[in-house]
Coordinates of C-alpha atoms in Angstrom, one line a residue:
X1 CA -64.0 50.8 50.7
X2 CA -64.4 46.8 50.5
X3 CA -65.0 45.8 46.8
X4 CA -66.8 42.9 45.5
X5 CA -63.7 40.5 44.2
X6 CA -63.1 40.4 40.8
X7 CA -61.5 38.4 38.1
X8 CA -60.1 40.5 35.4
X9 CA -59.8 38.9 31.9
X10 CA -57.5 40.9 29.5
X11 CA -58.3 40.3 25.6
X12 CA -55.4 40.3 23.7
X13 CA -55.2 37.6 20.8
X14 CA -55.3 40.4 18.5
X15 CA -52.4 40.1 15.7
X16 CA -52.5 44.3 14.9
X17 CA -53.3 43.5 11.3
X18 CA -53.4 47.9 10.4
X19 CA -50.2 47.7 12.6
X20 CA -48.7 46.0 9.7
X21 CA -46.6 44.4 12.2
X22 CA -44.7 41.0 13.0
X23 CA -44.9 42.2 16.8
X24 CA -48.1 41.2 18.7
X25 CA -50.3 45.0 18.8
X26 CA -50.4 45.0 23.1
X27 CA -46.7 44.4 22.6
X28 CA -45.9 47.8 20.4
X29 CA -44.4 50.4 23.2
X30 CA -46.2 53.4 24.7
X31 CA -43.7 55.8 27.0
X32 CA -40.9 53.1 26.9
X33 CA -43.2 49.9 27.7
X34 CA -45.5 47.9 26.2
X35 CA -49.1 48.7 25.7
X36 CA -50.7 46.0 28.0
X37 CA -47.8 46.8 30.6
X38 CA -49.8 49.6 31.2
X39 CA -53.2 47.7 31.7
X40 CA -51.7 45.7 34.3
X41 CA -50.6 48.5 36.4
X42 CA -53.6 50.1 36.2
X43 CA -55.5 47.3 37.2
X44 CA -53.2 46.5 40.4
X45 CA -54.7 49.0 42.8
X46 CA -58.3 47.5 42.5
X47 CA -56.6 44.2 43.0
X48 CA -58.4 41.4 41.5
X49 CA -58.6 38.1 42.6
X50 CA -57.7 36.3 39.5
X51 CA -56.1 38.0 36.3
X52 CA -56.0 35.8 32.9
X53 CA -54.7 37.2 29.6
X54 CA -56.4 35.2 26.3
X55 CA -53.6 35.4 23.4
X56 CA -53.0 34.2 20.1
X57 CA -50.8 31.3 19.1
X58 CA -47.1 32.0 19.2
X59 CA -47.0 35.1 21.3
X60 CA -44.8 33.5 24.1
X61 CA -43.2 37.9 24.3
X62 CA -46.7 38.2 25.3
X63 CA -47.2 35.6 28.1
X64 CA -43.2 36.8 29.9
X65 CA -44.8 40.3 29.8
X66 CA -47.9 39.6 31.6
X67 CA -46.4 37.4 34.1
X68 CA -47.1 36.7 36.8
X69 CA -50.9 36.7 35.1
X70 CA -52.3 34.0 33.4
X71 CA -52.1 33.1 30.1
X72 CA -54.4 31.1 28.3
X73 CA -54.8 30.7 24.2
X74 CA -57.3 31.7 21.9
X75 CA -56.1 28.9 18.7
X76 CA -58.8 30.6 16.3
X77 CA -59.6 34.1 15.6
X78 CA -63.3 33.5 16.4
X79 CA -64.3 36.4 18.2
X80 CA -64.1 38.2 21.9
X81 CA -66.7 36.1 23.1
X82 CA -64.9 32.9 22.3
X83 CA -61.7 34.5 23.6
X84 CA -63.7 35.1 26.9
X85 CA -64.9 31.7 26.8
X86 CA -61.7 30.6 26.8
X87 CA -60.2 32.7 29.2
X88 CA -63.4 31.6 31.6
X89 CA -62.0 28.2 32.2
X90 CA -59.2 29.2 34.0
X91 CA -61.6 30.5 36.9
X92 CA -64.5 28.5 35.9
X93 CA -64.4 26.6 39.2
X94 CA -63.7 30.0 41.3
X95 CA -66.9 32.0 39.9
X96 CA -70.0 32.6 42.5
X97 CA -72.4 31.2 43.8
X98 CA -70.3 28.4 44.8
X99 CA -66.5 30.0 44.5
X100 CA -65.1 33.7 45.5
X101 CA -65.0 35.5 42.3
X102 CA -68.4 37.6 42.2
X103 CA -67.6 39.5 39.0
X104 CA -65.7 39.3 36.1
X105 CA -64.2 42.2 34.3
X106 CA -63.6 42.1 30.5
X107 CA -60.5 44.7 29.8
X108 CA -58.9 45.3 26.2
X109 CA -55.2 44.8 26.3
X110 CA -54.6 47.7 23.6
X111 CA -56.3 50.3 25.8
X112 CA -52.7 51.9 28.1
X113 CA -54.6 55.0 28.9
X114 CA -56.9 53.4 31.2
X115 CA -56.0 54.9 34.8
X116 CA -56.6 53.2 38.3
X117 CA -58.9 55.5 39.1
X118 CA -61.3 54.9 36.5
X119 CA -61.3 51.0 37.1
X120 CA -61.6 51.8 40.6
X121 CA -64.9 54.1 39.8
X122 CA -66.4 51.3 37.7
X123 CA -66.0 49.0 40.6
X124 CA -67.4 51.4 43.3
X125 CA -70.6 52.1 41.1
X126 CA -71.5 48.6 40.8
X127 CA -71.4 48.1 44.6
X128 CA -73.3 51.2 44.6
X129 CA -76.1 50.0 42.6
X130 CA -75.7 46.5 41.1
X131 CA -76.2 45.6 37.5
X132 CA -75.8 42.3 35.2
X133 CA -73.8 44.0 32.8
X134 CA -72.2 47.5 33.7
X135 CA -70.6 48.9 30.4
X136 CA -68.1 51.8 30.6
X137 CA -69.4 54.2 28.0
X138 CA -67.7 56.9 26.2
X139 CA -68.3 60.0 23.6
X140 CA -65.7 59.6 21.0
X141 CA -66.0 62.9 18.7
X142 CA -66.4 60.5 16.0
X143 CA -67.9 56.8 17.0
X144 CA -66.7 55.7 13.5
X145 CA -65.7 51.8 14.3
X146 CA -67.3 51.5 18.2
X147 CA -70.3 49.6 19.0
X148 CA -72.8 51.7 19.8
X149 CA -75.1 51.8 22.7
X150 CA -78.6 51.8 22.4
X151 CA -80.6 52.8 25.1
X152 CA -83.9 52.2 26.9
X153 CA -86.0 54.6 28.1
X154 CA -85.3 54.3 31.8
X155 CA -81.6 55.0 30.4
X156 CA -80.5 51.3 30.6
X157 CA -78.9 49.7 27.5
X158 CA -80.9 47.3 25.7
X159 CA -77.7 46.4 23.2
X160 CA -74.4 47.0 21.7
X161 CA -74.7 47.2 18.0
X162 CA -71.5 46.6 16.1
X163 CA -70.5 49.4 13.8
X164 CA -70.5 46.7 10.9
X165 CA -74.5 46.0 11.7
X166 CA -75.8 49.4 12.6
X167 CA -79.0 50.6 11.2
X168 CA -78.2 54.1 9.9
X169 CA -80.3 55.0 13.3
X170 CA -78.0 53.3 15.1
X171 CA -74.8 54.5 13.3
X172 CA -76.2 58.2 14.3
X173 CA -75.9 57.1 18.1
X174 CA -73.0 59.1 20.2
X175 CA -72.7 57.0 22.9
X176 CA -70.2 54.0 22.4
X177 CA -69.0 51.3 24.3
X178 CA -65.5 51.7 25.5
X179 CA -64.3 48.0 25.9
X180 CA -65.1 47.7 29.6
X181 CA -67.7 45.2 30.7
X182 CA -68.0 44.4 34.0
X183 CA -70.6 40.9 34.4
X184 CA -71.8 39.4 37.2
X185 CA -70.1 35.9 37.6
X186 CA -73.1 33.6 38.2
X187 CA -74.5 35.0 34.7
X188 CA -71.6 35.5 32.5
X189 CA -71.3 30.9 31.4
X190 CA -74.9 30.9 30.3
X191 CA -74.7 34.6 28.8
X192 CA -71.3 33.5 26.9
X193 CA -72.1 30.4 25.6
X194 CA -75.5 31.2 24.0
X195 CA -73.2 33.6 22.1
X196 CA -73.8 32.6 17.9
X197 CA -72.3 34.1 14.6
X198 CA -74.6 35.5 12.9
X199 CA -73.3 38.6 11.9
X200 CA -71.3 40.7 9.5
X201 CA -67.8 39.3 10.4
X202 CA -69.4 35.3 11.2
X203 CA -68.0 36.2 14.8
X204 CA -69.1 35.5 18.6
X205 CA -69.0 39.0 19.9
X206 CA -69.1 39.3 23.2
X207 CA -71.0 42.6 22.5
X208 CA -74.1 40.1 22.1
X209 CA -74.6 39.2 25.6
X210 CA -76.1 42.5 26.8
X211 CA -78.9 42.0 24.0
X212 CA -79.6 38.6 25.8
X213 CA -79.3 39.9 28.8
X214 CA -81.9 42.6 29.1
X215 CA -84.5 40.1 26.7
X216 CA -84.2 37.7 30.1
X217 CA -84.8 41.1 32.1
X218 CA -81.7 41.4 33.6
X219 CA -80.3 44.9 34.0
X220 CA -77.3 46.4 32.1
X221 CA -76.4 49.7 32.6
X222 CA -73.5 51.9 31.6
X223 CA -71.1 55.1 33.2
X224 CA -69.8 57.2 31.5
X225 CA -65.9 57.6 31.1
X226 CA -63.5 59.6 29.9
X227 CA -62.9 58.9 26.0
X228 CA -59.1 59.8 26.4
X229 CA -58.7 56.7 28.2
X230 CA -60.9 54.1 26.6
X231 CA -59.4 54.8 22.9
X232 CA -58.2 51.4 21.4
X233 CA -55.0 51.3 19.2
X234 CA -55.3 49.6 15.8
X235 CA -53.4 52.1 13.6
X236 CA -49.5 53.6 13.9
X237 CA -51.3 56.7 13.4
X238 CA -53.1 55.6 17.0
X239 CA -50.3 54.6 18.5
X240 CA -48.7 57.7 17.8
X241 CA -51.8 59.8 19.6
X242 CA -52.2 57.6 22.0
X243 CA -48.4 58.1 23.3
X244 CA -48.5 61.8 22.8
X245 CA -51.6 61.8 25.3
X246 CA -49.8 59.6 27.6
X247 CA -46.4 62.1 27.2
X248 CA -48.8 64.5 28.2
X249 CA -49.7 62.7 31.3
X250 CA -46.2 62.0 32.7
X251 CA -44.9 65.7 31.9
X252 CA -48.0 67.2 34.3
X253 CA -46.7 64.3 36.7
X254 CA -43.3 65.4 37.0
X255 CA -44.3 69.3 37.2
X256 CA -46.9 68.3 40.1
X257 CA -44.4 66.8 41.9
X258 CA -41.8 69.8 42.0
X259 CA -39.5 68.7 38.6
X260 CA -39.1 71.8 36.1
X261 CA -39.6 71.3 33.1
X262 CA -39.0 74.1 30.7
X263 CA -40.3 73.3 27.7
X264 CA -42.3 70.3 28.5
X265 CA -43.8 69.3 24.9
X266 CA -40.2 68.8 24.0
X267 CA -39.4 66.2 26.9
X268 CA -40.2 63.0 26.2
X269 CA -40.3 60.4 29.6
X270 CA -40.9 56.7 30.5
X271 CA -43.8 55.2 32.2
X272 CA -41.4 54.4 34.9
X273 CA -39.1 57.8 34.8
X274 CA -38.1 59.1 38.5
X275 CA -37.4 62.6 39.6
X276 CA -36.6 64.1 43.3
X277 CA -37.7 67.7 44.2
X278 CA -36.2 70.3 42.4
X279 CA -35.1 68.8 39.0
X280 CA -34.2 71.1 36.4
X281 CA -34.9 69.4 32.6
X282 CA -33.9 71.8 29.8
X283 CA -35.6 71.4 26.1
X284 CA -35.3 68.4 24.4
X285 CA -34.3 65.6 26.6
X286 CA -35.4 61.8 26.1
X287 CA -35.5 59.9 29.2
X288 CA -35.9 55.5 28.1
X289 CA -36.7 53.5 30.4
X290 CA -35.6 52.9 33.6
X291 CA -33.9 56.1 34.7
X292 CA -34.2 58.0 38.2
X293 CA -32.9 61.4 39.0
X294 CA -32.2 62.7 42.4
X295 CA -33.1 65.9 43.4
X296 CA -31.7 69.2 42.2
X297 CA -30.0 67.3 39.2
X298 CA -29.9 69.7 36.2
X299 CA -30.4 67.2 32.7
X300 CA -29.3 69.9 29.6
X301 CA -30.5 69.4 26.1
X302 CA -30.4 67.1 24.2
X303 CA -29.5 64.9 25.7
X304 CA -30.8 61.2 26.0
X305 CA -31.0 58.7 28.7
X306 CA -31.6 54.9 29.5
X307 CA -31.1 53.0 32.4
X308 CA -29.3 55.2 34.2
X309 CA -28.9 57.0 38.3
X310 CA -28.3 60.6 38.6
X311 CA -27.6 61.5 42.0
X312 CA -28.5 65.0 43.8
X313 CA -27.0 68.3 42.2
X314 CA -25.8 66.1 39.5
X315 CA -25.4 67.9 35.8
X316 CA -25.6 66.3 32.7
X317 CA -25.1 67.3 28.9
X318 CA -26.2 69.5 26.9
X319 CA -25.7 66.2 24.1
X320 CA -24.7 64.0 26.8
X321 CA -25.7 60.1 26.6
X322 CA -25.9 58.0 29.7
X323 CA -27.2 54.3 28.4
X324 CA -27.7 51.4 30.9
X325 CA -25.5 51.0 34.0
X326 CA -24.7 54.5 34.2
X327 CA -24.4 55.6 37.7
X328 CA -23.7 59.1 38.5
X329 CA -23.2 59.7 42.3
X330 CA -23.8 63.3 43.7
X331 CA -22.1 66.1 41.9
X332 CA -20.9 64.7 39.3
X333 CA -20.5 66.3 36.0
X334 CA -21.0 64.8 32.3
X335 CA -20.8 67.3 29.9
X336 CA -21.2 67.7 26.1
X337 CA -20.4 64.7 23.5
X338 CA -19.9 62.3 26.6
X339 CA -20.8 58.7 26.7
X340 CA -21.4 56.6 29.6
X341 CA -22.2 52.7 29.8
X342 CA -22.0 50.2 32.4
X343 CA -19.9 52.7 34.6
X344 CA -20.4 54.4 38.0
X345 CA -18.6 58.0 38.4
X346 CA -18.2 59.1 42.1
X347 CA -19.1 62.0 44.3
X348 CA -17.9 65.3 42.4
X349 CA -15.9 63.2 39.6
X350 CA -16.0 65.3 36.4
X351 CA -16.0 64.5 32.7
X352 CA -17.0 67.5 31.4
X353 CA -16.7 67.3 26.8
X354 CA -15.8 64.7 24.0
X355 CA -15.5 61.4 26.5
X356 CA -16.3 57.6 26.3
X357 CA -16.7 56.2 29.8
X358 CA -17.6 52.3 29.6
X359 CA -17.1 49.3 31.8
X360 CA -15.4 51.8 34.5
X361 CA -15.7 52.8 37.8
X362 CA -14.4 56.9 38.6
X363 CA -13.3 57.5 42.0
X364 CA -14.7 60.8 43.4
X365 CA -13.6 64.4 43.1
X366 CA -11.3 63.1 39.5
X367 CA -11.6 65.0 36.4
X368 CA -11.4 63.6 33.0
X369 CA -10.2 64.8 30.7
X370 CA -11.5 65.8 26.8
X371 CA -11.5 63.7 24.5
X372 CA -10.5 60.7 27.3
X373 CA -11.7 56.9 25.9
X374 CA -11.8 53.9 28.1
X375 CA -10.5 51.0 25.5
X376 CA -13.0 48.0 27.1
X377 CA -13.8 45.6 24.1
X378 CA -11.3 43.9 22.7
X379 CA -13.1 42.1 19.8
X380 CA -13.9 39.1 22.2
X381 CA -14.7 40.5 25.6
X382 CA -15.5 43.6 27.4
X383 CA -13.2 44.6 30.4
X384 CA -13.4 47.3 33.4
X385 CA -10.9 50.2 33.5
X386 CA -10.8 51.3 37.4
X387 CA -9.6 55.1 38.0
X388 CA -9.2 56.1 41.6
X389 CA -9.9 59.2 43.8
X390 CA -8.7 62.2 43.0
X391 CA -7.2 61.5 39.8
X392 CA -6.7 63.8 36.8
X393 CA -6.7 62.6 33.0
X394 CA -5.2 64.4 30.9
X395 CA -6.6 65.5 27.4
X396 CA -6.8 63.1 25.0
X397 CA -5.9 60.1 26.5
X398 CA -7.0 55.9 25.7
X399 CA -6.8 53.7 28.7
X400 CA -6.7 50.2 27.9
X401 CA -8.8 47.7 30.0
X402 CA -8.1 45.9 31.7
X403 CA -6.3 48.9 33.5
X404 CA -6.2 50.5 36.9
X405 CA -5.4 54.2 37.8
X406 CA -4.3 54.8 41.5
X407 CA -5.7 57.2 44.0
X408 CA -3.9 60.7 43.1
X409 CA -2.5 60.0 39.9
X410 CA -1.8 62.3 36.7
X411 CA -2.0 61.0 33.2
X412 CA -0.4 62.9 30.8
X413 CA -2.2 64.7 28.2
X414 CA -2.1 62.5 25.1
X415 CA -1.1 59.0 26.6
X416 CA -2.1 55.5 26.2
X417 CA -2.3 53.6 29.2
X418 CA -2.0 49.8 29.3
X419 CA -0.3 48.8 32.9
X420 CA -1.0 49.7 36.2
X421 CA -0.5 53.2 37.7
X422 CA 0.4 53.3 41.2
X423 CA -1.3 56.3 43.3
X424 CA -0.1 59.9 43.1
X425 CA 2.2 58.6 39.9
X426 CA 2.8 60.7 37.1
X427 CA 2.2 58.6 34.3
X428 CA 3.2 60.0 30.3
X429 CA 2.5 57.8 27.6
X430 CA 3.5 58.7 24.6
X431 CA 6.5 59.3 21.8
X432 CA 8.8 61.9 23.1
X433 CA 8.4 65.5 21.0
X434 CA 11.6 66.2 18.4
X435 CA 12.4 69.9 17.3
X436 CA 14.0 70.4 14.3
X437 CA 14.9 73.4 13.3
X438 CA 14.0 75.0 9.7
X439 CA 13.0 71.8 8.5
X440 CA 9.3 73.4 8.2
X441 CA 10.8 75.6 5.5
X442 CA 12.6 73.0 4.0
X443 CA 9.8 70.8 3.3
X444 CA 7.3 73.7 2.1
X445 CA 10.5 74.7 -0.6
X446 CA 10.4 70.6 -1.7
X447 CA 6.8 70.5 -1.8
X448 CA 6.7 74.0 -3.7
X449 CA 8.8 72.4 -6.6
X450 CA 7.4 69.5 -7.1
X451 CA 3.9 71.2 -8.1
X452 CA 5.1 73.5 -10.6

C-alpha cells in the first residue's frame, strides 16, 4: 500500500534526570542496544522521507548512534514544542504544499517497544481517513504522569491536558496520549509556533497544538494502541520493565521460528541475536550482542556469549564463555570453564573443560586439551598462536605466542611451548621426572621431629 511520505522527528534532548545518570536516557541499553536504536529500526519499514533526531548539548554518543539520521540541537530545555521547532528547520523547506513531505511524525526516543507494525497502522489510518493531528492513544492501568485526552462528543479530541494541569475531571480520564503525533505538514509551522508557556512547568508543549487545532476547526483524532509499546522510560525501575517486556518479545521470536528454548524466562537475548532451525538453549544462557548460531547448535547453561559464530551441530558450555571474535565452525565442541576470544576453532576441533583459547586459530578435527592456555599478551602486545589439523594438546599445557603447531602434532601433557612444531612432531616440554627412592619417608621422619 503507497503511503503519504513522512518526516519523522525523534525527541530526544532529554538528560534522564530519575535515571540519575551521566549517560544520555535514549542511550541506556534495552536487549544489548540502546533505547532509540530500537526506534529507528522500527521506523525503517514505513520508510520516511526525512528522519531528524533533536538532542541536548554535548550528546555527540547520541548523534554516532542515530547516524545516518539527522541531528539537530535543542541548546535549552524549553519544551517538546521548541525541540520540534527546532528539529522543523531541517525540513522546513521540504514540507507540503510546495515540497514532498506531507506529514510529519513526532516519535519519543525513550519509547524501544514501539513495533513496525504499529507505526505502520498509524500511517495506514490516516490515509484511510485523514486528520490534522492523529494521536496514538493508549490505556495505561494507571495514567499517573500522561497527558490525558479529552474528548469531544463525536469522539475527536478537543486537547491533551498535561498531568501537571489536569482538572481533577481530567486527571480521572483513562485515555492518554502515548507520544505519537502524526501532523499534517502544511499545518504543523503555524500550529508550532503559536505554541506559549503558560503552564505549570513555564514550557512550550507541543501537547498544546491540538487545543489550537480543533478551536480553528481542524480535526484531531486518535487510535488506539497497545500501552506495552507506547510506555516511556524515565526510571531504572522502567527500564528494568521495559527490558523484561522486550526479553519477552525475542524469546517468543526465537521459539516461532523453530529455536528451543527450555526454560525461556531464564534466557536472556539481544535485539540482534540469530538462531537457525533446530537450536537447542538450555536454562540460563546470556547471549550480548552480536551473536548468531547455526542450526542444531546446542548452547548449555550458563553459559554467556558476545560477538560470537556458532556453526551447525556446534555445542557449547555448560559455563562456557565465547566473547568477541569467537568463531566456532561446525562441530566443534567448547565445554565447561572454557574461554574463547578473537579465535576461530575448525570443523570438529574440540576443547572440551578448564581452556583459555585467545588470539588462535584451531585447525579441524584437534582436541585440546584440559587445562590448555594460549600465552597471547605479553604486557605490550597481543599475539596469534596457530595449531594445525588434527592436532592433540596434551593436558595442561601453555603455548606461547607467537607459536605455531603443525598439522598432526602431539604436545605433551604438561609442556610449554615457545618454538615452532613441525607436523606430526612429538613435542614434550618440560623438566624430566626423577625417582628417588625412600626419600618420601625420609622427609616425613625430618619433618616429624622438627614439630615435636
Amino acid at each position: 500500500m503507497s503511503q503519504s511520505r513522512f518526516a519523522a522527528i525523534i525527541l530526544a534532548a532529554g538528560s534522564g534526570t530519575r535515571m540519575k545518570s551521566a549517560i544520555p536516557k535514549v542511550m541506556h541499553p534495552i536487549a544489548g542496544q540502546p533505547m532509540i536504536a530500537h526506534l529507528l529500526q522500527a521506523l525503517e519499514p514505513s520508510r520516511p522521507a526525512a528522519t531528524v533526531v533533536a538532542i541536548g548539548p554535548q550528546m555527540d554518543d547520541v548523534a554516532r548512534t542515530v547516524t545516518p539520521a539527522q541531528t539537530v540541537v535543542q541548546d535549552l530545555p524549553l519544551g517538546t514544542g521548541d525541540a520540534v521547532r527546532t528539529a522543523l528547520q531541517a525540513v522546513q523547506g521540504r514540507l507540503a504544499p510546495q515540497g514532498d513531505i506531507d506529514e510529519v511524525l513526532v516519535l519519543y526516543g525513550d519509547t524501544p517497544l514501539l513495533r513496525s507494525e504499529t507505526l505502520a497502522r498509524l500511517l495506514t489510518e490516516q490515509k484511510r481517513s485523514p486528520a490534522a493531528i492523529l494521536l496514538g492513544g493508549m490505556r495505561p492501568a494507571d495514567a499517573g504522569p500522561y497527558g490525558r485526552l479529552v474528548p469531544a462528543p463525536d469522539g475527536s479530541v478537543l486537547r491533551i491536558v498535561e498531568a501537571a494541569d489536569a482538572t481533577p475531571e481530567e486527571y480521572a480520564i483513562g485515555l492518554c496520549w502515548g507520544g505519537l503525533m502524526l501532523i499534517q505538514a502544511h499545518h504543523i509551522f503555524e500550529l508550532v509556533d503559536a505554541l506559549d508557556r503558560d503552564n505549570a512547568k513555564s514550557e512550550f508543549y507541543l501537547t498544546g497544538i491540538v487545543g489550537m487545532a480543533t478551536d480553528r476547526g481542524l480535526p484531531v483524532r486518535v487510535v488506539e494502541l497497545p500501552v506495552e509499546e507506547l510506555i516511556g522510560i524515565n526510571t531504572r525501575a522502567e527500564l528494568a520493565e521495559a527490558e523484561a517486556l522486550m526479553q519477552s518479545r525475542l524469546r517468543r521470536r526465537a521459539m516461532d521460528s523453530g529455536v528451543t528454548l527450555v526454560a525461556p524466562e531464564t534466557v536472556y537475548l539481544s535485539a540482534d541475536t540469530r538462531f537457525g532451525r533446530d537450536v537447542l538453549v538450555e536454562p540460563n544462557v546470556t547471549f550480548g550482542p552480536g551473536v548468531t548460531v547455526d542450526e542444531g547448535a546446542r548452547i548449555c547453561s550458563f553459559s554467556h556469549l558476545e560477538g560470537a559464530t556458532i556453526g551447525a551441530h556446534a555445542r557449547v558450555g555448560p559455563f562456557a564463555r565465547l566473547r568477541p571474535g569467537a568463531v566456532l565452525d561446525d562441530e566443534v565442541h567448547v565445554g565447561n570453564f572454557v574461554e574463547v576470544k578473537s579465535a576461530r576453532l575448525h570443523a570438529g576441533a574440540k576443547a572440551n573443560h578448564l581452556t583459555y583459547i585467545g588470539d588462535a586459530e584451531v585447525g579441524a578435527r584437534t582436541n585440546i586439551g584440559a587445562g590448555t592456555i594460549t600465552c597471547n599478551y605479553d604486557g605490550f602486545d597481543k599475539h596469534r598462536t596457530i595449531i594445525g589439523e588434527g592436532v592433540f594438546i596434551g593436558s595442561n599445557t601453555a603455548l606461547v605466542a607467537p607459536v605455531t603447531v603443525g598439522d598432526g602434532a602431539i604436545v605433551a601433557a604438561g609442556s610449554v611451548i615457545t618454538s615452532e612444531i613441525s607436523p606430526d612432531a612429538l613435542s614434550v616440554a618440560r623438566g624430566r621426572q626423577v625417582d628417588k627412592p625412600g626419600r618420601a619417608a625420609e622427609i616425613r621422619a625430618r619433618l616429624r621431629g622438627k614439630n615435636r
